[in-house]
Amino acid sequence: MIRFVLGFFLMLTACAAADDMPERVTAIHNDVWLAGQPSPEQLQSWADQGRTVIINIRPDDEMAQLPFDESQLALEAGMTYAQFGVGGSAGFNPSMTSALTFQLNLHEGENIVLHCVSGTRAAHIYTAHLIETGQVTPAEANSLGLAPRGELNPIVMRQLSPRFAAAFPE
């Protein structure tokens, strides 16, 4: 009975924490929000909540399908905007992780949103960045709880992070 009550309490606590997250945000780590594709209203809401930088990792062919210009709306909301493709037609490779590290270093100390469609690719590349910069070990990657659907995909992680690939070869 005690296990049930404790488990139920932990479940309620996790749900409450998820309810406190800004809309479309799937995880928060330090000053970085990982998120899914925002609507124009959500972009403005993020700006109103103090987010100053949007890093969009959706490839151009995905972005072309949106009915609005995200970069223009972010700039109009007073945010800095960067975009480079990860996954989909762009595939995955370590240079993408390096590009993210460059952007994060460029905007160090700012309030950043890193997004893709669902937050899944954002979680993978952000975790790869943390591994490649020595902030976490490959073994700690899943313990951060950044992947919206549970565990990180090891195939994608090996493609984005040479350190992860060395620690967990196929």
CSV table of C-alpha atoms in Angstrom, one decimal:
chain,number,residue,atom,x,y,z
A,1,MET,CA,0.0,0.0,0.0
A,2,ILE,CA,2.8,2.4,0.9
A,3,ARG,CA,4.4,1.7,-2.5
A,4,PHE,CA,1.1,2.5,-4.3
A,5,VAL,CA,0.7,5.8,-2.4
A,6,LEU,CA,4.3,6.8,-3.0
A,7,GLY,CA,4.1,5.9,-6.7
A,8,PHE,CA,0.8,7.8,-7.0
A,9,PHE,CA,2.3,10.8,-5.3
A,10,LEU,CA,5.3,10.8,-7.6
A,11,MET,CA,3.0,10.5,-10.6
A,12,LEU,CA,1.0,13.5,-9.5
A,13,THR,CA,4.2,15.5,-8.9
A,14,ALA,CA,5.5,14.7,-12.4
A,15,CYS,CA,2.1,15.7,-13.9
A,16,ALA,CA,2.1,18.9,-12.0
A,17,ALA,CA,5.6,19.7,-13.1
A,18,ALA,CA,4.6,19.1,-16.8
A,19,ASP,CA,1.5,21.3,-16.3
A,20,ASP,CA,3.9,24.1,-15.2
A,21,MET,CA,5.9,23.9,-18.5
A,22,PRO,CA,5.2,26.6,-21.1
A,23,GLU,CA,3.2,25.5,-24.0
A,24,ARG,CA,5.1,23.2,-26.5
A,25,VAL,CA,8.1,23.0,-24.2
A,26,THR,CA,9.1,19.3,-23.6
A,27,ALA,CA,12.0,19.8,-21.2
A,28,ILE,CA,14.0,22.5,-19.5
A,29,HIS,CA,17.8,22.3,-18.9
A,30,ASN,CA,19.6,25.3,-17.4
A,31,ASP,CA,18.6,28.3,-19.6
A,32,VAL,CA,17.5,26.2,-22.5
A,33,TRP,CA,14.0,25.1,-23.3
A,34,LEU,CA,13.6,22.2,-25.6
A,35,ALA,CA,10.3,22.4,-27.6
A,36,GLY,CA,8.1,21.4,-30.4
A,37,GLN,CA,7.1,23.7,-33.3
A,38,PRO,CA,5.5,26.8,-31.9
A,39,SER,CA,2.5,28.6,-33.4
A,40,PRO,CA,2.8,32.4,-34.0
A,41,GLU,CA,1.0,32.9,-30.7
A,42,GLN,CA,3.4,30.6,-28.8
A,43,LEU,CA,6.4,32.4,-30.3
A,44,GLN,CA,5.0,35.7,-28.9
A,45,SER,CA,4.2,34.0,-25.6
A,46,TRP,CA,7.8,32.7,-25.3
A,47,ALA,CA,9.1,36.3,-25.9
A,48,ASP,CA,6.7,37.6,-23.3
A,49,GLN,CA,8.1,35.0,-20.9
A,50,GLY,CA,11.7,36.3,-21.4
A,51,ARG,CA,13.0,34.0,-24.1
A,52,THR,CA,15.5,35.9,-26.2
A,53,VAL,CA,16.8,33.4,-28.7
A,54,ILE,CA,15.1,30.8,-30.9
A,55,ILE,CA,17.3,28.0,-32.4
A,56,ASN,CA,15.2,26.1,-34.9
A,57,ILE,CA,16.7,22.8,-36.1
A,58,ARG,CA,14.1,21.9,-38.7
A,59,PRO,CA,15.4,21.6,-42.3
A,60,ASP,CA,14.3,24.1,-44.9
A,61,ASP,CA,11.9,21.7,-46.6
A,62,GLU,CA,10.0,21.2,-43.4
A,63,MET,CA,9.9,24.9,-42.7
A,64,ALA,CA,8.5,25.7,-46.2
A,65,GLN,CA,5.3,23.9,-45.2
A,66,LEU,CA,4.5,26.3,-42.4
A,67,PRO,CA,1.8,28.9,-43.1
A,68,PHE,CA,3.9,31.6,-41.5
A,69,ASP,CA,7.4,32.9,-41.5
A,70,GLU,CA,8.9,31.9,-38.1
A,71,SER,CA,12.1,33.9,-38.5
A,72,GLN,CA,10.2,37.1,-39.2
A,73,LEU,CA,7.8,36.6,-36.3
A,74,ALA,CA,10.6,35.8,-33.9
A,75,LEU,CA,12.5,38.9,-35.0
A,76,GLU,CA,9.3,41.0,-34.7
A,77,ALA,CA,8.9,39.7,-31.1
A,78,GLY,CA,12.4,40.9,-30.3
A,79,MET,CA,14.1,37.6,-30.3
A,80,THR,CA,17.3,36.5,-32.1
A,81,TYR,CA,16.7,33.7,-34.6
A,82,ALA,CA,18.9,30.9,-35.9
A,83,GLN,CA,18.0,27.9,-38.1
A,84,PHE,CA,19.9,24.9,-39.4
A,85,GLY,CA,18.5,21.5,-40.4
A,86,VAL,CA,18.9,18.4,-38.3
A,87,GLY,CA,17.3,15.1,-39.2
A,88,GLY,CA,14.7,14.6,-41.9
A,89,SER,CA,16.2,15.5,-45.3
A,90,ALA,CA,19.4,16.8,-43.5
A,91,GLY,CA,20.2,13.6,-41.7
A,92,PHE,CA,22.4,13.5,-38.6
A,93,ASN,CA,26.1,14.1,-38.2
A,94,PRO,CA,28.6,15.6,-35.7
A,95,SER,CA,28.9,18.9,-37.6
A,96,MET,CA,25.3,19.6,-36.6
A,97,THR,CA,26.2,19.2,-32.9
A,98,SER,CA,29.1,21.6,-33.5
A,99,ALA,CA,26.7,24.1,-35.1
A,100,LEU,CA,24.5,23.9,-32.0
A,101,THR,CA,27.5,24.3,-29.7
A,102,PHE,CA,28.5,27.4,-31.7
A,103,GLN,CA,25.0,28.9,-31.3
A,104,LEU,CA,24.8,28.1,-27.6
A,105,ASN,CA,28.3,29.7,-27.0
A,106,LEU,CA,27.3,32.7,-29.0
A,107,HIS,CA,24.2,33.2,-26.9
A,108,GLU,CA,25.6,32.1,-23.6
A,109,GLY,CA,23.7,33.6,-20.6
A,110,GLU,CA,20.6,34.2,-22.8
A,111,ASN,CA,17.2,32.5,-22.5
A,112,ILE,CA,17.2,30.0,-25.4
A,113,VAL,CA,14.5,27.9,-27.0
A,114,LEU,CA,15.8,25.0,-29.1
A,115,HIS,CA,13.0,23.4,-31.2
A,116,CYS,CA,12.1,21.0,-33.9
A,117,VAL,CA,8.7,19.5,-34.7
A,118,SER,CA,8.1,17.6,-31.4
A,119,GLY,CA,11.1,18.3,-29.3
A,120,THR,CA,12.6,14.9,-30.0
A,121,ARG,CA,15.4,16.0,-32.3
A,122,ALA,CA,16.1,19.0,-30.1
A,123,ALA,CA,16.6,16.6,-27.1
A,124,HIS,CA,19.0,14.4,-29.1
A,125,ILE,CA,21.2,17.2,-30.4
A,126,TYR,CA,21.2,19.1,-27.1
A,127,THR,CA,22.2,15.9,-25.3
A,128,ALA,CA,24.9,15.3,-27.9
A,129,HIS,CA,26.1,18.9,-27.3
A,130,LEU,CA,26.3,18.2,-23.5
A,131,ILE,CA,28.3,15.0,-24.2
A,132,GLU,CA,30.7,16.5,-26.7
A,133,THR,CA,31.4,19.5,-24.4
A,134,GLY,CA,32.1,17.2,-21.5
A,135,GLN,CA,29.1,18.4,-19.4
A,136,VAL,CA,27.7,14.8,-19.1
A,137,THR,CA,29.0,11.4,-19.9
A,138,PRO,CA,27.4,9.2,-22.5
A,139,ALA,CA,26.2,6.9,-19.7
A,140,GLU,CA,24.4,9.9,-18.1
A,141,ALA,CA,22.5,10.9,-21.3
A,142,ASN,CA,19.2,9.3,-20.6
A,143,SER,CA,19.2,10.2,-16.9
A,144,LEU,CA,18.7,13.8,-17.8
A,145,GLY,CA,15.1,13.0,-18.9
A,146,LEU,CA,15.2,15.4,-21.9
A,147,ALA,CA,13.7,13.0,-24.5
A,148,PRO,CA,10.0,13.6,-24.8
A,149,ARG,CA,9.2,10.0,-25.5
A,150,GLY,CA,11.5,8.4,-22.9
A,151,GLU,CA,14.9,7.2,-23.9
A,152,LEU,CA,17.2,8.7,-26.6
A,153,ASN,CA,17.6,6.8,-29.8
A,154,PRO,CA,21.1,5.3,-29.7
A,155,ILE,CA,21.4,5.2,-33.5
A,156,VAL,CA,20.8,9.0,-33.7
A,157,MET,CA,23.0,9.7,-30.7
A,158,ARG,CA,25.9,7.8,-32.3
A,159,GLN,CA,25.5,9.9,-35.5
A,160,LEU,CA,25.5,13.2,-33.6
A,161,SER,CA,28.1,12.4,-30.9
A,162,PRO,CA,31.4,10.7,-31.6
A,163,ARG,CA,31.9,10.3,-27.8
A,164,PHE,CA,28.5,8.5,-27.5
A,165,ALA,CA,29.5,6.3,-30.5
A,166,ALA,CA,32.8,5.4,-28.8
A,167,ALA,CA,31.1,4.6,-25.5
A,168,PHE,CA,28.2,2.6,-27.1
A,169,PRO,CA,29.3,1.1,-30.4
A,170,GLU,CA,26.7,-0.8,-32.3
